[in-house]
Amino acid sequence: MPMFGLADVNSFYASCEALFRPDLRGKPVVVLSNNDGCVIARSAGAKKLGIKMGVPWFQIKSQQYSEKIYVFSSNYALYHSMSQRVMTALEEITPRVEQYSIDEMFLDLTGIDGCEAFEDFGRRLRSHVFNTTGLTVGVGMGPTKTLAKSAQWASKEYPQFKGVLALTVSNQKRTSTLLANQPVEEIWGVGRRIGKRLNLMGISTALQLANSNPKSMRDNFSVVLERTVRELNGESCIPLEELPPSKQQIVCSRSFGERITSKVAMQQALCMYATRAAEKLRGERQYCRHIGVFIRTSPHADNEVFYGNSAGEKLTVPTQDTRDIIEVAMRSLDRIWLEGKRYMKAGISLNDFTPNGVTQLSIFGEDKPRANSAQLMKVLDSINQSGLGNVWFAGQGVDTEWKMKRGMLSPAWTTCWKDIPVAHVK
Amino acid sequence: MKLHSYAQGLTQLWPPLFAPIVRVPLYADPCAAGFPSPAQDYVEKELDLNELCIRRRASTFFVRASGSSMEDLGLFDGDVMVVDRAEEANHGDIVIAEVGGEFTVKRLQLHPRLALLPMNPAYSTIYPEELQLLGVVTWFFNSTRARRR
């Protein structure tokens, strides 16, 4: 009988920020999305003040609150570092773990009840993660991933569970009660859009969805929803994935801090994205055979006609060389660049991967692989990863105003020597 | 810190402050002759400071010391401390404690009663209701060249 767990860090980004700021214990802390756009994380204190998820920063800035709120830009270096630590802590006492997102991990707990009760294990896990990292996880457990997720939702929603809840096959009544109280859009894989359609069909709770006909769900929605129905009934359809599937596409794109109007600035931005995407490609040990570029203006701007376009090239010789990717990107940009537009976002996509660098060179191929390409890329990567310095292509520009706005970034407490926390010898 | 000599003048030196990994070849046995026998495996494994000082990566944090009241213990202003969150804090340990909204370096007393002892005579002993620790300081590093003594 399989048993899954879902460990989810409470208010992950906000908690990471507060870890190294003892002066912020219990205070309202809020973290903003890329470009300091909107709220993507709130501490318990911020939730109490009524600050909602997704609310734009400019709205909060102007408002008065009964307490001072502490605002941070997203510090991905810090969050990634802490996420790795949580993973490691979980892996130390759990047989198999799958990282689902930066702050959620699925656990394979099959057979653990041979040694200890599931909820005892859950409490031990919570305690172990806290002692190791200082972060608190909620642990939901169930015979399927979907039920584990529902259990985790309930452990957060109802404080009497103290952050740990197990749904077992032997206690169906508890499962039914929980599902009767869970709104359908809170189920893993459902969401607001499908939730609204289900409401129109008279399905508003998880229990009602569980009692619906799986085949009719597949016909009206998708096979994904059918699987969800089966999972809610204890039939495991989604296994634990230990290794994420290898990528077949790498996209590197960003929205700009300030709109781009000059071609030179766009070329610089694309150079930077091309470089990053190529690094990731080499990290995957793959070569790509198709490179694409896309650019777009804002779809919401007043008095501006939206313009979005993309262009790309198929390569005769697969590459992972940054220079090739930049060259194709610049040529593709030439084909779609329109003057007089205010661009909001651009990106590079690398597609059609192959692990082999050398294919049959076609008789007509003008593209030859660059000499010493692999060696140069290896040196480039090792310099850039050593932390001692950075080598990049001159096309990227040095200091540019289109870079992502992150005005309230906290120090990289765990990943940069000059940023480590300070303790006073007293 | 002692200097160790192996094989005709090869000395093991403690590393500069900010090199995260140190590689020093170690001879498995001292060679009486001037060169190692090619038949022997003479390098077992390169030494890595992380192995010495970090028991568990996931619970280890680096913290910088600010202040000079622990100099007779060898801890100077600007030194890097290795702090382990998961270590059980014992009586007499040097710990990073949260006091008054900041991280402070204190000595921990568990008996006769829980107390945080100051390093600086200007500060008084704290008897906390609840102990809020970042962790135990297990190692600290200073650069011999950072200050000429």
Coordinates of C-alpha atoms in Angstrom, one line a residue:
Chain A
M1 CA 0.0 0.0 0.0
P2 CA 1.7 3.2 -1.1
M3 CA 1.9 6.2 1.2
F4 CA 2.9 9.7 0.1
G5 CA 3.9 12.8 2.0
L6 CA 4.0 16.4 1.0
A7 CA 6.3 18.7 3.0
D8 CA 5.7 22.4 2.4
V9 CA 7.7 25.2 4.0
N10 CA 5.4 27.7 5.7
S11 CA 5.6 31.2 4.0
F12 CA 8.9 30.1 2.5
Y13 CA 10.3 33.4 1.0
A14 CA 9.2 35.4 3.9
S15 CA 10.6 32.9 6.4
C16 CA 14.0 32.9 4.7
E17 CA 14.2 36.6 4.9
A18 CA 13.4 36.6 8.6
L19 CA 15.9 33.8 9.4
F20 CA 18.9 36.1 9.4
R21 CA 17.0 39.2 10.8
P22 CA 16.4 38.5 14.5
D23 CA 14.9 41.9 14.7
L24 CA 12.0 40.8 12.5
R25 CA 10.8 37.9 14.6
G26 CA 7.0 37.9 14.5
K27 CA 6.9 41.2 12.4
P28 CA 5.0 41.6 9.2
V29 CA 7.3 40.7 6.3
V30 CA 6.4 40.8 2.6
V31 CA 8.3 39.6 -0.4
L32 CA 7.8 41.0 -3.9
S33 CA 7.9 39.3 -7.3
N34 CA 10.4 40.1 -10.1
N35 CA 10.7 43.8 -10.8
D36 CA 9.2 44.5 -7.4
G37 CA 5.8 43.9 -8.9
C38 CA 3.4 42.3 -6.5
V39 CA 3.3 40.4 -3.2
I40 CA 4.4 36.7 -3.6
A41 CA 5.0 35.9 0.0
R42 CA 3.7 37.1 3.4
S43 CA 4.7 36.2 7.0
A44 CA 2.0 35.4 9.5
G45 CA 2.2 38.9 10.8
A46 CA 1.6 40.3 7.3
K47 CA -1.4 38.0 6.8
K48 CA -2.9 39.3 10.0
L49 CA -2.7 42.9 8.7
G50 CA -4.9 41.8 5.8
I51 CA -2.2 42.0 3.1
K52 CA -3.4 39.6 0.3
M53 CA -1.4 37.5 -2.1
G54 CA -0.7 39.0 -5.5
V55 CA -1.6 42.6 -4.5
P56 CA 0.7 45.1 -6.4
W57 CA 3.5 46.8 -4.5
F58 CA 2.5 50.3 -5.5
Q59 CA -0.9 49.7 -3.8
I60 CA 0.6 48.7 -0.4
K61 CA 3.3 51.4 -0.6
S62 CA 0.7 54.1 -0.3
Q63 CA -1.4 52.5 2.4
Q64 CA -1.1 53.0 6.1
Y65 CA -0.9 49.9 8.4
S66 CA -1.2 49.7 12.2
E67 CA 2.4 48.2 12.2
K68 CA 5.4 48.8 10.1
I69 CA 5.7 46.2 7.3
Y70 CA 9.1 45.0 6.1
V71 CA 9.4 44.6 2.3
F72 CA 12.0 42.6 0.4
S73 CA 12.7 42.0 -3.3
S74 CA 13.0 38.3 -4.3
N75 CA 16.4 37.0 -3.2
Y76 CA 16.6 33.9 -5.3
A77 CA 20.1 33.1 -4.3
L78 CA 19.0 32.9 -0.7
Y79 CA 15.9 30.9 -1.4
H80 CA 17.6 28.4 -3.6
S81 CA 20.3 27.9 -1.0
M82 CA 17.8 27.4 1.8
S83 CA 15.7 25.1 -0.4
Q84 CA 18.7 22.8 -0.9
R85 CA 19.2 22.6 2.8
V86 CA 15.5 21.7 3.4
M87 CA 15.8 19.0 0.7
T88 CA 19.0 17.6 2.4
A89 CA 17.3 17.5 5.8
L90 CA 14.3 15.7 4.4
E91 CA 16.5 13.2 2.5
E92 CA 18.3 12.4 5.7
I93 CA 15.4 10.6 7.3
T94 CA 13.0 9.9 4.4
P95 CA 13.6 6.9 2.1
R96 CA 12.7 8.7 -1.2
V97 CA 12.1 12.4 -1.9
E98 CA 11.0 14.3 -5.0
Q99 CA 11.5 18.0 -5.2
Y100 CA 8.3 19.4 -6.6
S101 CA 8.9 23.1 -6.4
I102 CA 11.3 25.4 -4.5
D103 CA 9.5 24.9 -1.2
E104 CA 7.5 21.6 -1.7
M105 CA 8.8 18.1 -1.6
F106 CA 6.9 14.9 -2.1
L107 CA 8.0 12.0 0.1
D108 CA 7.6 8.2 -0.4
L109 CA 6.6 6.9 3.0
T110 CA 5.5 3.5 2.0
G111 CA 6.1 1.0 4.8
I112 CA 7.2 3.5 7.5
D113 CA 4.2 2.5 9.6
G114 CA 6.0 -0.8 10.2
C115 CA 8.3 1.2 12.5
E116 CA 6.4 4.2 13.6
A117 CA 3.0 5.8 13.2
F118 CA 2.8 8.2 10.2
E119 CA 2.0 11.2 12.3
D120 CA 4.9 10.5 14.7
F121 CA 7.2 10.3 11.7
G122 CA 5.7 13.6 10.5
R123 CA 6.4 15.4 13.7
R124 CA 9.9 14.0 13.8
L125 CA 10.4 15.2 10.2
R126 CA 9.2 18.7 11.1
S127 CA 11.5 18.9 14.1
H128 CA 14.5 17.6 12.1
V129 CA 14.0 20.2 9.4
F130 CA 13.6 23.0 11.9
N131 CA 16.7 22.0 13.9
T132 CA 18.7 21.8 10.7
T133 CA 17.5 24.9 8.8
G134 CA 15.4 27.0 11.1
L135 CA 12.4 26.7 8.7
T136 CA 9.1 25.0 9.6
V137 CA 7.4 22.5 7.2
G138 CA 3.8 21.4 7.3
V139 CA 3.5 17.7 6.5
G140 CA 0.5 16.1 4.9
M141 CA 0.3 12.4 4.2
G142 CA -2.1 10.2 2.2
P143 CA -2.3 7.1 0.0
T144 CA -2.0 9.3 -3.1
K145 CA -0.1 12.5 -4.0
T146 CA -3.4 14.4 -4.3
L147 CA -4.6 13.3 -0.9
A148 CA -1.2 14.1 0.6
K149 CA -1.5 17.6 -0.8
S150 CA -5.1 17.9 0.6
A151 CA -3.9 16.7 4.0
Q152 CA -1.1 19.4 3.9
W153 CA -3.7 22.0 3.0
A154 CA -5.7 21.0 6.0
S155 CA -2.7 20.9 8.3
K156 CA -2.2 24.6 7.5
E157 CA -5.9 25.5 7.5
Y158 CA -6.7 24.0 10.9
P159 CA -4.2 24.8 13.6
Q160 CA -5.3 22.0 15.9
F161 CA -3.3 19.6 13.7
K162 CA -0.1 21.4 14.6
G163 CA 1.2 21.2 11.0
V164 CA 1.1 17.3 10.7
L165 CA -1.8 15.3 9.3
A166 CA -2.1 11.8 7.9
L167 CA -5.0 10.4 5.9
T168 CA -4.9 6.6 6.1
V169 CA -6.9 3.9 4.3
S170 CA -8.0 2.6 7.7
N171 CA -9.6 5.9 8.6
Q172 CA -11.9 6.7 5.6
K173 CA -14.2 8.8 7.8
R174 CA -11.4 11.3 8.4
T175 CA -10.6 11.5 4.7
S176 CA -14.3 12.1 3.8
T177 CA -14.7 14.8 6.5
L178 CA -11.6 16.6 5.3
L179 CA -12.6 16.5 1.6
A180 CA -16.1 17.7 2.5
N181 CA -14.6 20.8 4.0
Q182 CA -12.0 21.5 1.2
P183 CA -13.2 23.8 -1.6
V184 CA -12.7 22.2 -5.0
E185 CA -10.2 24.8 -6.3
E186 CA -7.8 24.0 -3.5
I187 CA -7.2 20.5 -4.8
W188 CA -3.9 19.9 -6.4
G189 CA -4.3 20.3 -10.1
V190 CA -7.7 22.1 -10.1
G191 CA -7.3 25.8 -9.6
R192 CA -9.6 28.7 -10.0
R193 CA -10.6 28.3 -13.7
I194 CA -11.5 24.7 -13.5
G195 CA -13.0 25.3 -10.1
K196 CA -15.5 27.8 -11.5
R197 CA -16.6 25.3 -14.2
L198 CA -17.0 22.6 -11.6
N199 CA -19.0 25.0 -9.4
L200 CA -21.4 25.5 -12.3
M201 CA -21.9 21.7 -12.4
G202 CA -22.8 21.7 -8.8
I203 CA -19.4 20.5 -7.6
S204 CA -18.0 22.8 -4.9
T205 CA -16.2 20.5 -2.5
A206 CA -13.4 18.0 -2.9
L207 CA -15.8 15.3 -1.7
Q208 CA -18.3 16.1 -4.4
L209 CA -15.5 15.9 -7.0
A210 CA -14.3 12.6 -5.5
N211 CA -17.8 11.2 -5.8
S212 CA -18.2 12.2 -9.5
N213 CA -17.8 9.9 -12.4
P214 CA -14.1 9.8 -13.5
K215 CA -15.0 9.0 -17.1
S216 CA -17.3 12.0 -17.4
M217 CA -14.6 14.2 -15.9
R218 CA -12.3 13.1 -18.6
D219 CA -14.9 13.8 -21.3
N220 CA -15.8 17.2 -20.0
F221 CA -12.3 18.3 -18.9
S222 CA -9.1 16.3 -19.4
V223 CA -7.5 13.0 -18.4
V224 CA -5.7 15.1 -15.8
L225 CA -8.9 15.7 -13.9
E226 CA -9.9 12.1 -14.3
R227 CA -6.7 11.1 -12.6
T228 CA -7.4 13.6 -9.8
V229 CA -10.8 12.0 -9.2
R230 CA -9.2 8.6 -8.9
E231 CA -6.5 9.9 -6.7
L232 CA -9.0 11.5 -4.4
N233 CA -10.5 8.1 -4.0
G234 CA -7.2 6.5 -2.9
E235 CA -6.2 5.1 -6.3
S236 CA -2.6 6.2 -6.9
C237 CA -2.0 7.2 -10.5
I238 CA 0.9 9.6 -10.1
P239 CA 4.2 8.0 -9.0
L240 CA 7.1 9.7 -7.3
E241 CA 9.6 11.0 -9.8
E242 CA 13.1 11.0 -8.3
L243 CA 14.9 12.5 -11.3
P244 CA 13.2 15.3 -13.1
P245 CA 12.8 14.5 -16.8
S246 CA 15.6 15.9 -18.9
K247 CA 14.6 19.1 -20.6
Q248 CA 13.9 19.4 -24.2
Q249 CA 13.6 23.2 -24.2
I250 CA 15.4 25.9 -22.4
V251 CA 13.9 29.4 -22.3
C252 CA 15.6 32.4 -20.8
S253 CA 13.5 35.5 -20.7
R254 CA 12.8 38.5 -18.5
S255 CA 10.5 41.4 -18.4
F256 CA 12.4 44.7 -18.4
G257 CA 12.7 47.1 -15.5
E258 CA 12.3 49.9 -17.9
R259 CA 10.8 49.6 -21.4
I260 CA 13.4 49.1 -24.1
T261 CA 13.2 51.3 -27.2
S262 CA 16.6 51.0 -28.8
K263 CA 17.9 48.1 -30.8
V264 CA 21.2 48.2 -29.1
A265 CA 19.7 47.7 -25.7
M266 CA 17.6 44.9 -27.0
Q267 CA 20.7 43.2 -28.5
Q268 CA 22.4 43.6 -25.1
A269 CA 19.5 42.0 -23.3
L270 CA 19.3 39.1 -25.8
C271 CA 23.1 38.5 -25.5
M272 CA 22.7 38.1 -21.8
Y273 CA 19.8 35.7 -22.1
A274 CA 21.6 33.7 -24.8
T275 CA 24.6 33.4 -22.6
R276 CA 22.6 32.2 -19.6
A277 CA 20.5 29.8 -21.8
A278 CA 23.7 28.4 -23.3
E279 CA 25.2 27.8 -19.8
K280 CA 22.1 25.9 -18.8
L281 CA 22.3 23.9 -22.0
R282 CA 25.9 22.9 -21.3
G283 CA 24.9 22.1 -17.7
E284 CA 22.4 19.6 -19.2
R285 CA 25.1 18.2 -21.5
Q286 CA 23.0 18.8 -24.5
Y287 CA 23.3 20.5 -27.9
C288 CA 20.4 22.3 -29.6
R289 CA 19.3 22.3 -33.2
H290 CA 16.8 25.2 -33.1
I291 CA 17.2 28.7 -31.6
G292 CA 14.3 31.1 -31.2
V293 CA 14.0 34.7 -30.2
F294 CA 10.8 36.5 -29.1
I295 CA 10.1 40.1 -28.3
R296 CA 6.9 41.9 -27.2
T297 CA 5.4 45.2 -26.0
S298 CA 2.9 45.5 -23.2
P299 CA -0.5 44.1 -23.9
H300 CA -2.1 46.5 -21.4
A301 CA -0.5 49.8 -22.2
D302 CA -2.8 52.6 -23.1
N303 CA -2.4 54.2 -26.6
E304 CA 0.0 51.5 -27.7
V305 CA -0.8 48.8 -30.2
F306 CA 0.5 45.5 -28.9
Y307 CA 3.3 44.0 -31.0
G308 CA 4.7 40.6 -30.3
N309 CA 6.8 38.5 -32.7
S310 CA 9.2 35.7 -32.8
A311 CA 11.8 34.3 -35.2
G312 CA 14.2 31.4 -35.2
E313 CA 16.6 29.2 -37.1
K314 CA 17.1 25.5 -37.5
L315 CA 20.7 24.5 -37.4
T316 CA 22.5 22.0 -39.6
V317 CA 25.1 21.5 -36.9
P318 CA 23.8 21.2 -33.3
T319 CA 25.6 23.6 -30.9
Q320 CA 26.1 24.5 -27.3
D321 CA 28.5 27.3 -28.1
T322 CA 27.3 30.7 -26.8
R323 CA 28.8 32.4 -29.9
D324 CA 26.6 30.4 -32.3
I325 CA 23.5 31.1 -30.2
I326 CA 24.2 34.8 -30.0
E327 CA 24.8 34.9 -33.8
V328 CA 21.5 33.3 -34.6
A329 CA 19.7 35.5 -32.0
M330 CA 21.1 38.7 -33.6
R331 CA 20.0 37.6 -37.1
S332 CA 16.6 36.6 -35.9
L333 CA 16.1 39.9 -34.1
D334 CA 16.9 41.7 -37.4
R335 CA 13.9 40.0 -39.0
I336 CA 11.4 41.1 -36.3
W337 CA 12.7 44.4 -34.8
L338 CA 10.3 47.3 -35.3
E339 CA 11.5 50.8 -34.5
G340 CA 9.3 53.1 -32.3
K341 CA 7.9 50.4 -30.1
R342 CA 8.4 50.2 -26.3
Y343 CA 9.3 46.6 -25.6
M344 CA 8.4 45.0 -22.3
K345 CA 9.8 41.5 -22.5
A346 CA 12.1 39.4 -24.7
G347 CA 13.6 36.0 -24.5
I348 CA 15.7 33.2 -26.1
S349 CA 14.5 29.7 -26.5
L350 CA 16.7 26.7 -27.3
N351 CA 15.0 23.7 -28.7
D352 CA 15.3 20.3 -30.2
F353 CA 18.1 18.9 -28.1
T354 CA 20.6 16.1 -28.9
P355 CA 23.3 14.8 -26.7
N356 CA 25.6 14.4 -29.6
G357 CA 27.6 17.3 -30.8
V358 CA 28.5 15.9 -34.2
T359 CA 25.9 14.9 -36.7
Q360 CA 26.4 14.1 -40.3
L361 CA 27.7 17.2 -41.8
S362 CA 25.5 17.8 -44.8
I363 CA 27.3 18.3 -48.2
F364 CA 25.8 21.8 -48.5
G365 CA 26.4 22.8 -44.9
E366 CA 28.2 26.1 -44.6
D367 CA 28.1 25.9 -40.8
K368 CA 31.2 24.2 -39.5
P369 CA 31.5 23.7 -35.8
R370 CA 33.7 26.4 -34.4
A371 CA 37.3 25.3 -33.7
N372 CA 38.1 24.7 -30.0
S373 CA 34.5 25.5 -29.2
A374 CA 34.2 22.9 -26.4
Q375 CA 37.4 24.0 -24.8
L376 CA 36.5 27.7 -24.8
M377 CA 33.0 27.0 -23.4
K378 CA 34.6 24.8 -20.7
V379 CA 37.0 27.6 -19.7
L380 CA 34.1 30.2 -19.8
D381 CA 32.0 28.0 -17.6
S382 CA 34.7 27.3 -15.1
I383 CA 35.6 30.9 -14.7
N384 CA 32.0 31.9 -14.3
Q385 CA 31.2 29.2 -11.8
S386 CA 34.4 29.6 -9.7
G387 CA 33.0 32.7 -8.1
L388 CA 36.2 34.5 -8.7
G389 CA 35.1 36.5 -11.7
N390 CA 32.9 36.8 -14.6
V391 CA 33.6 36.6 -18.3
W392 CA 30.9 37.5 -20.7
F393 CA 30.5 38.6 -24.3
A394 CA 31.0 42.3 -25.0
G395 CA 27.6 42.4 -26.7
Q396 CA 25.9 42.1 -23.3
G397 CA 26.8 45.5 -22.0
V398 CA 28.2 46.3 -18.6
D399 CA 25.6 48.4 -16.6
T400 CA 22.2 48.6 -18.1
E401 CA 19.0 50.2 -17.0
W402 CA 16.8 47.5 -18.3
K403 CA 18.0 45.0 -15.7
M404 CA 15.4 43.7 -13.3
K405 CA 14.5 46.2 -10.6
R406 CA 15.2 44.7 -7.2
G407 CA 15.4 47.7 -4.9
M408 CA 14.9 46.0 -1.6
L409 CA 17.2 43.0 -2.0
S410 CA 18.5 41.4 1.2
P411 CA 22.1 40.2 1.4
A412 CA 23.0 36.8 0.0
W413 CA 23.4 35.5 3.6
T414 CA 24.5 32.0 2.7
T415 CA 26.1 32.3 -0.7
C416 CA 28.4 35.4 -0.7
W417 CA 31.3 35.9 1.7
K418 CA 30.8 39.7 1.9
D419 CA 27.1 39.1 2.8
I420 CA 27.3 36.7 5.7
P421 CA 25.5 37.6 8.9
V422 CA 27.3 39.5 11.6
A423 CA 27.2 38.6 15.3
H424 CA 28.4 41.0 18.0
V425 CA 30.9 39.8 20.5
K426 CA 29.5 41.1 23.7
Chain B
M1 CA 49.0 26.2 15.1
K2 CA 51.8 23.5 14.7
L3 CA 53.7 23.1 11.6
H4 CA 53.9 19.5 10.4
S5 CA 56.8 18.3 8.3
Y6 CA 56.5 15.5 5.9
A7 CA 59.1 14.2 3.5
Q8 CA 62.0 16.6 3.3
G9 CA 60.6 19.9 4.0
L10 CA 57.0 19.7 2.7
T11 CA 55.1 21.7 5.2
Q12 CA 51.4 21.9 5.7
L13 CA 50.3 25.4 6.1
W14 CA 47.0 26.7 7.4
P15 CA 45.1 28.4 4.5
P16 CA 44.3 32.0 3.9
L17 CA 40.9 33.2 5.2
F18 CA 38.8 33.2 2.1
A19 CA 39.7 30.1 0.2
P20 CA 36.8 27.8 0.6
I21 CA 38.8 24.7 -0.4
V22 CA 42.4 23.9 0.4
R23 CA 44.3 21.3 -1.5
V24 CA 47.6 20.1 0.0
P25 CA 49.1 16.8 -1.1
L26 CA 49.7 14.4 1.7
Y27 CA 52.3 11.7 1.7
A28 CA 51.0 8.5 3.1
D29 CA 54.3 7.7 4.8
P30 CA 57.4 9.8 5.2
C31 CA 60.0 8.9 2.7
A32 CA 63.5 8.5 3.9
A33 CA 64.8 8.7 0.3
G34 CA 64.7 12.0 -1.6
F35 CA 61.7 10.9 -3.8
P36 CA 58.7 8.6 -3.4
S37 CA 58.8 5.1 -4.8
P38 CA 56.9 5.0 -8.0
A39 CA 55.5 1.6 -6.9
Q40 CA 53.6 3.2 -4.0
D41 CA 50.4 5.2 -4.1
Y42 CA 51.7 8.2 -2.4
V43 CA 48.8 10.6 -2.6
E44 CA 45.8 9.1 -0.8
K45 CA 43.3 12.0 -1.0
E46 CA 43.8 15.8 -1.1
L47 CA 42.9 17.5 2.1
D48 CA 39.7 19.6 2.2
L49 CA 39.1 22.1 4.9
N50 CA 35.4 21.6 4.6
E51 CA 35.8 18.0 5.7
L52 CA 37.5 19.2 8.9
C53 CA 35.2 21.9 9.9
I54 CA 31.8 21.1 8.5
R55 CA 30.0 18.2 10.0
R56 CA 26.7 18.7 8.1
R57 CA 26.5 21.2 5.2
A58 CA 22.7 21.6 5.5
S59 CA 22.9 23.0 9.1
T60 CA 26.2 25.0 8.8
F61 CA 26.2 28.7 8.4
F62 CA 29.1 31.2 8.3
V63 CA 28.9 34.3 10.5
R64 CA 31.3 37.2 10.9
A65 CA 32.4 38.3 14.4
S66 CA 32.2 42.0 15.2
G67 CA 33.9 43.3 18.3
S68 CA 37.2 42.7 20.1
S69 CA 36.3 41.4 23.6
M70 CA 37.2 37.8 22.8
E71 CA 40.7 38.4 21.6
D72 CA 42.4 36.4 24.3
L73 CA 40.4 33.4 23.1
G74 CA 41.8 34.1 19.6
L75 CA 38.6 35.5 18.2
F76 CA 39.2 38.8 16.5
D77 CA 37.0 41.4 14.9
G78 CA 36.1 40.3 11.3
D79 CA 36.8 36.6 11.9
V80 CA 34.6 34.0 10.2
M81 CA 32.8 31.6 12.6
V82 CA 31.5 28.2 11.5
V83 CA 28.1 27.9 13.1
D84 CA 26.1 24.6 13.3
R85 CA 22.4 24.9 13.9
A86 CA 21.9 21.3 14.5
E87 CA 24.6 20.8 17.1
E88 CA 23.3 20.3 20.7
A89 CA 24.5 23.2 22.7
N90 CA 26.5 22.1 25.7
H91 CA 27.6 23.9 28.8
G92 CA 30.6 26.1 28.0
D93 CA 30.0 26.2 24.3
I94 CA 30.4 29.5 22.4
V95 CA 27.1 30.2 20.8
I96 CA 25.4 32.7 18.5
A97 CA 22.3 33.8 20.5
E98 CA 19.6 36.2 19.5
V99 CA 19.5 39.0 22.1
G100 CA 17.7 42.3 21.7
G101 CA 17.0 41.7 18.0
E102 CA 20.6 41.0 17.0
F103 CA 23.0 38.1 16.8
T104 CA 25.5 38.0 19.6
V105 CA 28.4 35.8 20.5
K106 CA 28.2 34.4 24.0
R107 CA 29.3 31.6 26.2
L108 CA 26.5 29.3 27.2
Q109 CA 26.0 28.2 30.8
L110 CA 23.6 25.4 31.5
H111 CA 24.2 24.8 35.2
P112 CA 23.4 25.9 37.8
R113 CA 21.0 27.8 35.7
L114 CA 20.6 28.8 32.0
A115 CA 22.6 31.9 31.3
L116 CA 24.4 33.6 28.4
L117 CA 27.8 34.9 29.6
P118 CA 29.2 38.0 28.0
M119 CA 32.7 38.2 26.6
N120 CA 32.9 41.9 27.3
P121 CA 33.0 43.0 31.0
A122 CA 31.0 46.0 30.0
Y123 CA 28.0 43.7 29.5
S124 CA 26.1 41.7 32.1
T125 CA 25.0 38.1 32.2
I126 CA 21.7 37.4 30.6
Y127 CA 19.2 34.9 32.1
P128 CA 16.9 34.2 29.2
E129 CA 13.4 32.7 29.6
E130 CA 13.8 30.9 26.3
L131 CA 17.0 30.3 24.5
Q132 CA 17.0 31.5 20.9
L133 CA 20.2 30.2 19.2
L134 CA 21.3 30.5 15.7
G135 CA 23.7 27.7 16.6
V136 CA 27.0 26.6 18.2
V137 CA 30.3 28.1 17.0
T138 CA 32.4 25.0 16.2
W139 CA 35.4 26.7 14.5
F140 CA 36.6 30.2 13.7
F141 CA 39.2 31.5 11.3
N142 CA 41.4 34.4 11.2
S143 CA 44.0 35.5 8.8
T144 CA 47.5 35.9 10.2
R145 CA 48.3 38.6 7.8
A146 CA 45.1 40.6 8.3
R147 CA 46.6 42.2 11.4
R148 CA 50.3 42.5 12.3
R149 CA 50.6 41.7 16.0

